Structure formats: C-alpha cells, structure tokens
CSV table of N, CA and C in Angstrom, one decimal:
chain,number,residue,atom,x,y,z
L,7,MET,N,14.2,0.8,-10.5
L,7,MET,CA,13.3,0.9,-9.4
L,7,MET,C,14.0,0.7,-8.1
L,8,ALA,N,13.8,1.6,-7.2
L,8,ALA,CA,14.4,1.6,-5.9
L,8,ALA,C,13.6,0.7,-5.0
L,9,ILE,N,14.3,-0.3,-4.4
L,9,ILE,CA,13.7,-1.2,-3.5
L,9,ILE,C,14.1,-0.9,-2.0
L,10,ARG,N,15.4,-0.7,-1.9
L,10,ARG,CA,16.0,-0.4,-0.6
L,10,ARG,C,15.5,0.9,0.0
L,11,ARG,N,15.2,1.0,1.3
L,11,ARG,CA,14.8,2.2,1.9
L,11,ARG,C,15.8,3.3,1.7
L,12,ALA,N,17.1,3.1,1.9
L,12,ALA,CA,18.1,4.1,1.8
L,12,ALA,C,18.1,4.7,0.4
L,13,LYS,N,17.9,3.9,-0.6
L,13,LYS,CA,17.9,4.4,-2.0
L,13,LYS,C,16.7,5.3,-2.2
L,14,GLN,N,15.5,4.8,-1.7
L,14,GLN,CA,14.3,5.6,-1.9
L,14,GLN,C,14.4,7.0,-1.2
L,15,LYS,N,15.0,7.0,0.0
L,15,LYS,CA,15.1,8.2,0.7
L,15,LYS,C,16.1,9.1,0.0
L,16,GLN,N,17.2,8.6,-0.6
L,16,GLN,CA,18.1,9.4,-1.3
L,16,GLN,C,17.4,10.0,-2.5
L,17,GLN,N,16.6,9.3,-3.2
L,17,GLN,CA,15.9,9.8,-4.4
L,17,GLN,C,14.9,11.0,-4.0
L,18,VAL,N,14.3,10.8,-2.9
L,18,VAL,CA,13.4,11.8,-2.4
L,18,VAL,C,14.1,13.1,-2.0
L,19,ILE,N,15.2,12.9,-1.3
L,19,ILE,CA,16.0,14.1,-0.9
L,19,ILE,C,16.6,14.8,-2.2
L,20,GLU,N,17.1,14.0,-3.1
L,20,GLU,CA,17.6,14.7,-4.4
L,20,GLU,C,16.5,15.5,-5.1
L,21,LYS,N,15.3,14.9,-5.1
L,21,LYS,CA,14.1,15.6,-5.7
L,21,LYS,C,13.8,16.9,-5.0
L,22,LEU,N,13.7,16.8,-3.6
L,22,LEU,CA,13.3,17.9,-2.9
L,22,LEU,C,14.4,19.0,-2.8
L,23,SER,N,15.6,18.6,-2.9
L,23,SER,CA,16.7,19.5,-2.8
L,23,SER,C,16.7,20.5,-4.0
L,24,GLN,N,16.0,20.1,-5.1
L,24,GLN,CA,15.9,21.0,-6.2
L,24,GLN,C,15.0,22.2,-5.9
L,25,VAL,N,14.0,22.0,-5.0
L,25,VAL,CA,13.0,23.1,-4.7
L,25,VAL,C,13.1,23.6,-3.3
L,26,ALA,N,13.9,23.0,-2.5
L,26,ALA,CA,14.0,23.4,-1.1
L,26,ALA,C,14.8,24.7,-1.0
L,27,PRO,N,14.5,25.5,0.0
L,27,PRO,CA,15.3,26.8,0.3
L,27,PRO,C,16.6,26.4,0.8
L,28,PRO,N,17.6,27.3,0.6
L,28,PRO,CA,19.0,27.0,1.1
L,28,PRO,C,19.0,26.8,2.6
L,29,GLY,N,19.8,25.8,3.0
L,29,GLY,CA,19.9,25.5,4.4
L,29,GLY,C,18.9,24.6,5.0
L,30,GLU,N,18.0,24.0,4.1
L,30,GLU,CA,17.0,23.1,4.6
L,30,GLU,C,17.7,21.7,4.9
L,31,THR,N,17.4,21.2,6.0
L,31,THR,CA,18.0,19.9,6.4
L,31,THR,C,16.9,18.8,6.4
L,32,PHE,N,17.2,17.7,5.8
L,32,PHE,CA,16.2,16.6,5.7
L,32,PHE,C,16.5,15.6,6.8
L,33,MET,N,15.4,15.4,7.6
L,33,MET,CA,15.6,14.5,8.8
L,33,MET,C,15.0,13.1,8.7
L,34,ALA,N,13.9,13.0,8.1
L,34,ALA,CA,13.2,11.7,8.0
L,34,ALA,C,12.4,11.7,6.8
L,35,CYS,N,12.2,10.5,6.2
L,35,CYS,CA,11.4,10.3,5.0
L,35,CYS,C,10.6,9.0,5.2
L,36,VAL,N,9.3,9.1,5.0
L,36,VAL,CA,8.4,7.9,5.3
L,36,VAL,C,7.6,7.7,4.0
L,37,HIS,N,7.5,6.4,3.6
L,37,HIS,CA,6.7,6.0,2.5
L,37,HIS,C,5.3,5.7,3.0
L,38,VAL,N,4.2,6.2,2.4
L,38,VAL,CA,2.9,5.9,2.9
L,38,VAL,C,2.0,5.6,1.6
L,39,GLU,N,0.8,5.0,1.9
L,39,GLU,CA,-0.1,4.8,0.9
L,39,GLU,C,-1.5,5.1,1.4
L,40,THR,N,-2.4,5.5,0.5
L,40,THR,CA,-3.8,5.9,0.9
L,40,THR,C,-4.7,4.7,0.8
L,41,GLY,N,-5.9,4.9,1.2
L,41,GLY,CA,-6.9,3.8,1.1
L,41,GLY,C,-7.2,3.1,2.4
L,42,PRO,N,-8.1,2.2,2.3
L,42,PRO,CA,-8.5,1.4,3.5
L,42,PRO,C,-7.3,0.6,4.0
L,43,SER,N,-7.5,0.0,5.1
L,43,SER,CA,-6.5,-0.9,5.7
L,43,SER,C,-5.9,-1.9,4.7
L,44,PRO,N,-4.6,-2.0,4.6
L,44,PRO,CA,-4.1,-3.0,3.7
L,44,PRO,C,-4.4,-4.4,4.0
L,45,TRP,N,-4.8,-4.7,5.3
L,45,TRP,CA,-5.3,-6.0,5.7
L,45,TRP,C,-6.5,-6.4,5.0
L,46,LEU,N,-7.3,-5.5,4.5
L,46,LEU,CA,-8.5,-5.8,3.8
L,46,LEU,C,-8.3,-6.4,2.4
L,47,ASN,N,-7.0,-6.2,1.9
L,47,ASN,CA,-6.7,-6.7,0.5
L,47,ASN,C,-7.0,-8.2,0.4
L,48,ALA,N,-6.8,-9.0,1.4
L,48,ALA,CA,-7.1,-10.4,1.3
L,48,ALA,C,-8.6,-10.6,1.0
L,49,ILE,N,-9.5,-9.8,1.6
L,49,ILE,CA,-10.9,-9.9,1.4
L,49,ILE,C,-11.3,-9.4,0.0
L,50,PHE,N,-10.7,-8.2,-0.3
L,50,PHE,CA,-11.0,-7.6,-1.6
L,50,PHE,C,-10.6,-8.4,-2.8
L,51,ASP,N,-9.5,-9.1,-2.6
L,51,ASP,CA,-9.0,-10.0,-3.7
L,51,ASP,C,-9.9,-11.2,-4.0
L,52,GLU,N,-10.7,-11.5,-3.1
L,52,GLU,CA,-11.6,-12.7,-3.3
L,52,GLU,C,-12.8,-12.3,-4.1
L,53,ILE,N,-13.1,-11.0,-4.2
L,53,ILE,CA,-14.3,-10.5,-5.0
L,53,ILE,C,-13.8,-10.1,-6.3
L,54,PRO,N,-14.3,-10.7,-7.4
L,54,PRO,CA,-13.8,-10.3,-8.7
L,54,PRO,C,-13.8,-8.8,-9.0
L,55,LEU,N,-12.7,-8.3,-9.5
L,55,LEU,CA,-12.5,-6.9,-9.9
L,55,LEU,C,-12.4,-5.9,-8.7
L,56,VAL,N,-13.0,-6.2,-7.5
L,56,VAL,CA,-12.9,-5.3,-6.4
L,56,VAL,C,-11.5,-5.1,-6.0
L,57,GLY,N,-10.7,-6.2,-5.8
L,57,GLY,CA,-9.3,-6.0,-5.4
L,57,GLY,C,-8.5,-5.1,-6.4
L,58,MET,N,-8.8,-5.3,-7.7
L,58,MET,CA,-8.1,-4.5,-8.6
L,58,MET,C,-8.5,-3.0,-8.6
L,59,ILE,N,-9.8,-2.8,-8.3
L,59,ILE,CA,-10.2,-1.4,-8.2
L,59,ILE,C,-9.6,-0.7,-7.0
L,60,VAL,N,-9.6,-1.4,-5.9
L,60,VAL,CA,-9.0,-0.9,-4.7
L,60,VAL,C,-7.5,-0.6,-4.9
L,61,ALA,N,-6.8,-1.5,-5.5
L,61,ALA,CA,-5.4,-1.4,-5.7
L,61,ALA,C,-5.1,-0.1,-6.6
L,62,PHE,N,-5.9,0.1,-7.6
L,62,PHE,CA,-5.7,1.2,-8.5
L,62,PHE,C,-6.2,2.6,-7.9
L,63,THR,N,-7.0,2.5,-6.9
L,63,THR,CA,-7.4,3.8,-6.3
L,63,THR,C,-6.4,4.2,-5.2
L,64,ARG,N,-5.5,3.4,-4.8
L,64,ARG,CA,-4.5,3.7,-3.8
L,64,ARG,C,-3.5,4.7,-4.4
L,65,ARG,N,-3.1,5.7,-3.6
L,65,ARG,CA,-2.1,6.6,-4.0
L,65,ARG,C,-0.9,6.5,-3.1
L,66,PHE,N,0.3,6.7,-3.6
L,66,PHE,CA,1.5,6.5,-2.8
L,66,PHE,C,2.2,7.9,-2.7
L,67,TYR,N,2.7,8.1,-1.4
L,67,TYR,CA,3.4,9.4,-1.1
L,67,TYR,C,4.6,9.2,-0.3
L,68,PHE,N,5.5,10.2,-0.3
L,68,PHE,CA,6.5,10.3,0.7
L,68,PHE,C,6.3,11.5,1.6
L,69,LEU,N,6.4,11.3,2.9
L,69,LEU,CA,6.3,12.4,3.8
L,69,LEU,C,7.7,12.6,4.3
L,70,THR,N,8.2,13.9,4.1
L,70,THR,CA,9.6,14.2,4.4
L,70,THR,C,9.6,15.3,5.5
L,71,LEU,N,10.3,15.0,6.6
L,71,LEU,CA,10.5,15.9,7.7
L,71,LEU,C,11.7,16.7,7.5
L,72,THR,N,11.6,18.0,7.5
L,72,THR,CA,12.8,18.9,7.4
L,72,THR,C,12.9,19.7,8.7
L,73,ASN,N,13.9,20.5,8.8
L,73,ASN,CA,14.1,21.3,10.0
L,73,ASN,C,13.0,22.4,10.1
L,74,THR,N,12.2,22.7,9.1
L,74,THR,CA,11.2,23.7,9.2
L,74,THR,C,9.8,23.2,8.8
L,75,SER,N,9.7,22.1,8.0
L,75,SER,CA,8.4,21.7,7.5
L,75,SER,C,8.3,20.2,7.3
L,76,ILE,N,7.1,19.9,6.9
L,76,ILE,CA,6.8,18.5,6.4
L,76,ILE,C,6.3,18.6,5.0
L,77,VAL,N,7.0,17.9,4.1
L,77,VAL,CA,6.7,18.0,2.7
L,77,VAL,C,6.1,16.7,2.2
L,78,VAL,N,5.0,16.7,1.5
L,78,VAL,CA,4.3,15.6,0.9
L,78,VAL,C,4.6,15.6,-0.6
L,79,ASN,N,5.2,14.5,-1.1
L,79,ASN,CA,5.3,14.4,-2.5
L,79,ASN,C,4.9,13.0,-3.0
L,80,SER,N,4.4,13.0,-4.2
L,80,SER,CA,3.8,11.8,-4.7
L,80,SER,C,4.9,10.7,-5.0
L,81,ALA,N,4.5,9.5,-5.1
L,81,ALA,CA,5.5,8.4,-5.4
L,81,ALA,C,4.8,7.6,-6.6
L,82,SER,N,5.7,7.2,-7.5
L,82,SER,CA,5.2,6.4,-8.6
L,82,SER,C,4.6,5.0,-8.1
L,83,ARG,N,3.5,4.7,-8.7
L,83,ARG,CA,2.9,3.4,-8.4
L,83,ARG,C,3.8,2.2,-8.8
L,84,TRP,N,4.5,2.4,-9.9
L,84,TRP,CA,5.3,1.3,-10.5
L,84,TRP,C,6.7,1.2,-10.1
L,85,THR,N,7.4,2.4,-10.0
L,85,THR,CA,8.8,2.4,-9.7
L,85,THR,C,9.1,3.0,-8.4
L,86,ASN,N,8.1,3.6,-7.7
L,86,ASN,CA,8.3,4.1,-6.3
L,86,ASN,C,9.2,5.3,-6.3
L,87,ARG,N,9.5,5.9,-7.5
L,87,ARG,CA,10.3,7.1,-7.6
L,87,ARG,C,9.5,8.3,-7.1
L,88,PRO,N,10.1,9.3,-6.4
L,88,PRO,CA,9.4,10.4,-6.0
L,88,PRO,C,8.9,11.3,-7.1
L,89,GLY,N,7.7,11.9,-7.0
L,89,GLY,CA,7.2,12.8,-8.0
L,89,GLY,C,7.1,14.2,-7.5
L,90,GLU,N,6.1,14.9,-7.9
L,90,GLU,CA,6.0,16.3,-7.6
L,90,GLU,C,5.5,16.5,-6.1
L,91,VAL,N,5.8,17.7,-5.6
L,91,VAL,CA,5.4,18.1,-4.3
L,91,VAL,C,3.9,18.3,-4.3
L,92,VAL,N,3.2,17.6,-3.4
L,92,VAL,CA,1.7,17.7,-3.4
L,92,VAL,C,1.3,18.8,-2.3
L,93,ALA,N,2.0,18.8,-1.2
L,93,ALA,CA,1.7,19.8,-0.2
L,93,ALA,C,2.9,20.0,0.7
L,94,ALA,N,3.0,21.1,1.4
L,94,ALA,CA,4.0,21.4,2.4
L,94,ALA,C,3.4,22.1,3.6
L,95,PHE,N,3.7,21.7,4.7
L,95,PHE,CA,3.1,22.2,6.0
L,95,PHE,C,4.2,22.6,6.9
L,96,PRO,N,4.1,23.7,7.7
L,96,PRO,CA,5.0,24.0,8.7
L,96,PRO,C,4.9,22.9,9.8
L,97,ARG,N,6.0,22.6,10.4
L,97,ARG,CA,6.1,21.5,11.4
L,97,ARG,C,5.0,21.7,12.5
L,98,GLN,N,4.9,22.9,12.9
L,98,GLN,CA,4.0,23.2,14.0
L,98,GLN,C,2.5,23.1,13.6
L,99,ALA,N,2.2,23.1,12.3
L,99,ALA,CA,0.8,23.1,11.8
L,99,ALA,C,0.5,21.9,10.9
L,100,PHE,N,1.2,20.8,11.1
L,100,PHE,CA,0.9,19.6,10.3
L,100,PHE,C,-0.4,19.1,10.7
L,101,PRO,N,-1.4,19.0,9.8
L,101,PRO,CA,-2.8,18.6,10.1
L,101,PRO,C,-3.0,17.1,10.2
L,102,VAL,N,-2.4,16.5,11.2
L,102,VAL,CA,-2.5,15.1,11.4
L,102,VAL,C,-3.5,14.8,12.6
L,103,SER,N,-4.2,13.7,12.4
L,103,SER,CA,-5.1,13.2,13.5
L,103,SER,C,-5.2,11.7,13.5
L,104,ARG,N,-5.8,11.2,14.5
L,104,ARG,CA,-6.1,9.7,14.6
L,104,ARG,C,-4.8,8.9,14.2
L,105,ILE,N,-3.8,9.1,15.0
L,105,ILE,CA,-2.6,8.3,14.7
L,105,ILE,C,-2.7,6.9,15.4
L,106,ASN,N,-2.5,5.9,14.7
L,106,ASN,CA,-2.6,4.5,15.2
L,106,ASN,C,-1.3,3.8,14.9
L,107,ARG,N,-0.5,3.6,15.9
L,107,ARG,CA,0.8,3.0,15.7
L,107,ARG,C,0.6,1.5,16.0
L,108,ALA,N,0.5,0.7,14.9
L,108,ALA,CA,0.2,-0.7,15.1
L,108,ALA,C,1.4,-1.6,14.8
L,109,THR,N,1.3,-2.9,15.0
L,109,THR,CA,2.4,-3.8,14.9
L,109,THR,C,3.0,-3.8,13.5
L,110,VAL,N,2.1,-4.0,12.5
L,110,VAL,CA,2.5,-4.1,11.1
L,110,VAL,C,2.1,-2.9,10.3
L,111,TRP,N,0.9,-2.5,10.2
L,111,TRP,CA,0.4,-1.4,9.4
L,111,TRP,C,-0.1,-0.3,10.4
L,112,SER,N,0.6,0.8,10.5
L,112,SER,CA,0.2,1.9,11.2
L,112,SER,C,-0.6,2.8,10.3
L,113,SER,N,-1.4,3.7,10.9
L,113,SER,CA,-2.1,4.7,10.1
L,113,SER,C,-2.3,6.0,10.8
L,114,MET,N,-2.6,7.0,10.0
L,114,MET,CA,-2.9,8.3,10.5
L,114,MET,C,-3.7,9.0,9.4
L,115,TYR,N,-4.3,10.1,9.8
L,115,TYR,CA,-5.2,10.9,8.9
L,115,TYR,C,-4.5,12.3,8.7
L,116,VAL,N,-4.4,12.7,7.5
L,116,VAL,CA,-3.8,14.0,7.2
L,116,VAL,C,-4.7,14.7,6.3
L,117,GLU,N,-5.0,16.0,6.6
L,117,GLU,CA,-5.8,16.9,5.8
L,117,GLU,C,-4.9,17.5,4.7
L,118,MET,N,-4.9,16.9,3.6
L,118,MET,CA,-4.0,17.3,2.5
L,118,MET,C,-4.3,18.7,2.0
L,119,THR,N,-5.6,19.0,1.8
L,119,THR,CA,-5.9,20.4,1.4
L,119,THR,C,-6.8,21.0,2.5
L,120,PRO,N,-6.7,22.2,2.9
L,120,PRO,CA,-7.4,22.8,4.0
L,120,PRO,C,-8.9,22.7,3.7
L,121,GLY,N,-9.6,22.3,4.7
L,121,GLY,CA,-11.1,22.1,4.7
L,121,GLY,C,-11.6,20.8,4.1
L,122,ALA,N,-10.7,20.0,3.5
L,122,ALA,CA,-11.1,18.7,2.9
L,122,ALA,C,-11.1,17.6,3.9
L,123,LYS,N,-11.7,16.6,3.6
L,123,LYS,CA,-11.8,15.4,4.5
L,123,LYS,C,-10.4,14.8,4.6
L,124,PRO,N,-10.0,14.5,5.8
L,124,PRO,CA,-8.6,13.9,6.0
L,124,PRO,C,-8.4,12.6,5.3
L,125,THR,N,-7.3,12.4,4.7
L,125,THR,CA,-6.9,11.2,4.0
L,125,THR,C,-6.2,10.2,4.9
L,126,ARG,N,-6.6,9.0,4.8
L,126,ARG,CA,-6.0,7.9,5.6
L,126,ARG,C,-4.7,7.6,4.9
L,127,LEU,N,-3.6,7.6,5.7
L,127,LEU,CA,-2.3,7.2,5.2
L,127,LEU,C,-1.9,5.9,6.0
L,128,ASN,N,-1.5,4.9,5.3
L,128,ASN,CA,-1.1,3.6,5.9
L,128,ASN,C,0.5,3.6,5.8
L,129,ILE,N,1.1,3.2,6.9
L,129,ILE,CA,2.6,3.1,6.9
L,129,ILE,C,3.0,1.7,7.4
L,130,HIS,N,3.8,1.0,6.6
L,130,HIS,CA,4.2,-0.3,6.9
L,130,HIS,C,5.3,-0.3,8.0
L,131,ARG,N,5.5,-1.4,8.7
L,131,ARG,CA,6.5,-1.5,9.7
L,131,ARG,C,7.9,-1.2,9.2
L,132,TYR,N,8.1,-1.5,8.0
L,132,TYR,CA,9.4,-1.3,7.3
L,132,TYR,C,9.9,0.1,7.6
L,133,TRP,N,8.9,1.1,7.6
L,133,TRP,CA,9.2,2.5,7.8
L,133,TRP,C,9.0,3.0,9.2
L,134,ARG,N,9.0,2.1,10.2
L,134,ARG,CA,8.7,2.4,11.6
L,134,ARG,C,9.6,3.4,12.2
L,135,ASP,N,10.9,3.2,12.0
L,135,ASP,CA,11.9,4.2,12.6
L,135,ASP,C,11.7,5.6,12.1
L,136,GLU,N,11.5,5.7,10.8
L,136,GLU,CA,11.3,7.0,10.2
L,136,GLU,C,9.9,7.6,10.6
L,137,LEU,N,8.9,6.8,10.8
L,137,LEU,CA,7.6,7.3,11.3
L,137,LEU,C,7.8,7.8,12.7
L,138,ASP,N,8.5,7.1,13.5
L,138,ASP,CA,8.8,7.6,14.9
L,138,ASP,C,9.5,8.9,14.9
L,139,GLN,N,10.5,9.1,14.0
L,139,GLN,CA,11.2,10.4,13.9
L,139,GLN,C,10.2,11.5,13.5
L,140,LEU,N,9.4,11.2,12.6
L,140,LEU,CA,8.4,12.2,12.1
L,140,LEU,C,7.4,12.6,13.3
L,141,LEU,N,6.9,11.6,13.9
L,141,LEU,CA,5.9,11.8,15.0
L,141,LEU,C,6.5,12.5,16.2
L,142,SER,N,7.8,12.2,16.5
L,142,SER,CA,8.4,12.8,17.6
L,142,SER,C,8.7,14.3,17.4
L,143,ALA,N,8.7,14.8,16.1
L,143,ALA,CA,8.9,16.2,15.8
L,143,ALA,C,7.7,17.0,15.9
L,144,LEU,N,6.5,16.3,16.0
L,144,LEU,CA,5.2,17.0,16.0
L,144,LEU,C,4.8,17.3,17.4
L,145,PRO,N,4.5,18.6,17.7
L,145,PRO,CA,4.1,18.9,19.1
L,145,PRO,C,2.8,18.3,19.5
L,146,GLN,N,1.9,18.1,18.6
L,146,GLN,CA,0.5,17.7,18.9
L,146,GLN,C,0.3,16.2,18.8
L,147,ALA,N,1.3,15.5,18.3
L,147,ALA,CA,1.2,14.0,18.1
L,147,ALA,C,1.1,13.2,19.4
L,148,GLN,N,0.2,12.3,19.5
L,148,GLN,CA,0.2,11.4,20.6
L,148,GLN,C,0.4,10.0,20.1
L,149,ILE,N,1.6,9.4,20.4
L,149,ILE,CA,2.0,8.2,19.8
L,149,ILE,C,1.6,7.1,20.8
L,150,PRO,N,0.8,6.1,20.4
L,150,PRO,CA,0.5,5.0,21.2
L,150,PRO,C,1.7,4.2,21.6
L,151,ALA,N,1.7,3.6,22.7
L,151,ALA,CA,2.8,2.7,23.2
L,151,ALA,C,2.8,1.5,22.3
L,152,GLN,N,3.9,0.7,22.4
L,152,GLN,CA,4.1,-0.5,21.5
L,152,GLN,C,3.0,-1.4,21.5
L,153,GLY,N,2.3,-1.6,22.6
L,153,GLY,CA,1.2,-2.6,22.7
L,153,GLY,C,-0.1,-2.1,22.1
L,154,GLY,N,-0.1,-0.8,21.7
L,154,GLY,CA,-1.3,-0.3,21.1
L,154,GLY,C,-2.1,0.6,22.1
L,155,ALA,N,-1.7,0.6,23.4
L,155,ALA,CA,-2.4,1.4,24.4
L,155,ALA,C,-1.8,2.8,24.3
L,156,PRO,N,-2.7,3.8,24.2
L,156,PRO,CA,-2.3,5.2,24.1
L,156,PRO,C,-1.6,5.7,25.3
L,157,THR,N,-0.6,6.6,25.1
L,157,THR,CA,0.0,7.3,26.2
L,157,THR,C,-0.4,8.7,26.1
L,158,GLY,N,-0.3,9.4,27.3
L,158,GLY,CA,-0.6,10.8,27.3
L,158,GLY,C,-2.1,11.0,27.1
L,159,GLN,N,-2.5,12.1,26.4
L,159,GLN,CA,-3.9,12.4,26.1
L,159,GLN,C,-4.5,11.5,25.1
L,160,PRO,N,-5.8,11.3,25.1
L,160,PRO,CA,-6.5,10.5,24.2
L,160,PRO,C,-6.3,11.0,22.7
L,161,GLN,N,-6.3,10.1,21.8
L,161,GLN,CA,-6.2,10.5,20.4
L,161,GLN,C,-7.5,11.1,20.0
L,162,PHE,N,-7.4,12.0,19.0
L,162,PHE,CA,-8.6,12.7,18.4
L,162,PHE,C,-8.8,12.2,17.0
C-alpha cells in the first residue's frame, strides 16, 4: 500500500503511461474522494450504521493533469492503488464548477459524464500543491484566496 504522496503519484503515472499517447507529459496528480464533506464524518459516526454506510458510498479517484488533458482514474479503497481510467477531458473543457479552496478540506464539483449531476470531490490539504497546479492550468477556474475570499469573478 502506497502511503507517501510521491509513491502514489508514481503508481498513477505508471498506470497512465500504459494508455497515454506518445509524448504525453504528466504534470500534477491529485487524490480526491467523493461524498459529503469529510467534516461530517464525526456526526455520521455517532449514528449507528450511518457512518459505515457513508464511508462505503465514498469513491476515490486520482485527477491527473497532462500537457493535453485531465484524466480521472479510480483508486482502490483499501490500497489506494490507481485503477482504470474513468474519464478524460481536454484541459480547456474540464467540466469543473464550485471550487472551494479551504484550509483543510477543499472541494469542487466535476461533471464526470456529460449531462449528469456534478460529483462533489473533496481534496485534503496534503494534496494542496498538486491541486493548485491543476487549477492554475484551467482557464475557467477561479481559485479563492487563502482566507477563503474569492478572487476575480464570482464562483459558479
């Protein structure tokens, strides 16, 4: 099981290198999880079985920024190893909205399949540098300042 961020990124790049076109450059890799805010786990754990149900409904992914696209691949719940590619988007057309860059748990919504309801992705502070790299590569992203106050245009 990979625990260190560098090892996890290495595993993702090895996995994606098998299916990436020649000349693809990997720039950033971010580990994310779906579901409601992780802060709610303290409340959910107090209600019998609800905490376990919420934990098992969470999905884990890696978002990888390349020189041409953003690739989403699954991550194992138990070992955190990268799995199959779930989606790939051109960098200019990454369907992200409602980016909230918070102190510990940041979040954003991504439309994984066209026309579907956007999926909430939670990103821990441990992955902040990689998240910033990913967001800086997106032309439409509006990244809130460190204190939580938005900069530029309002978020949508």
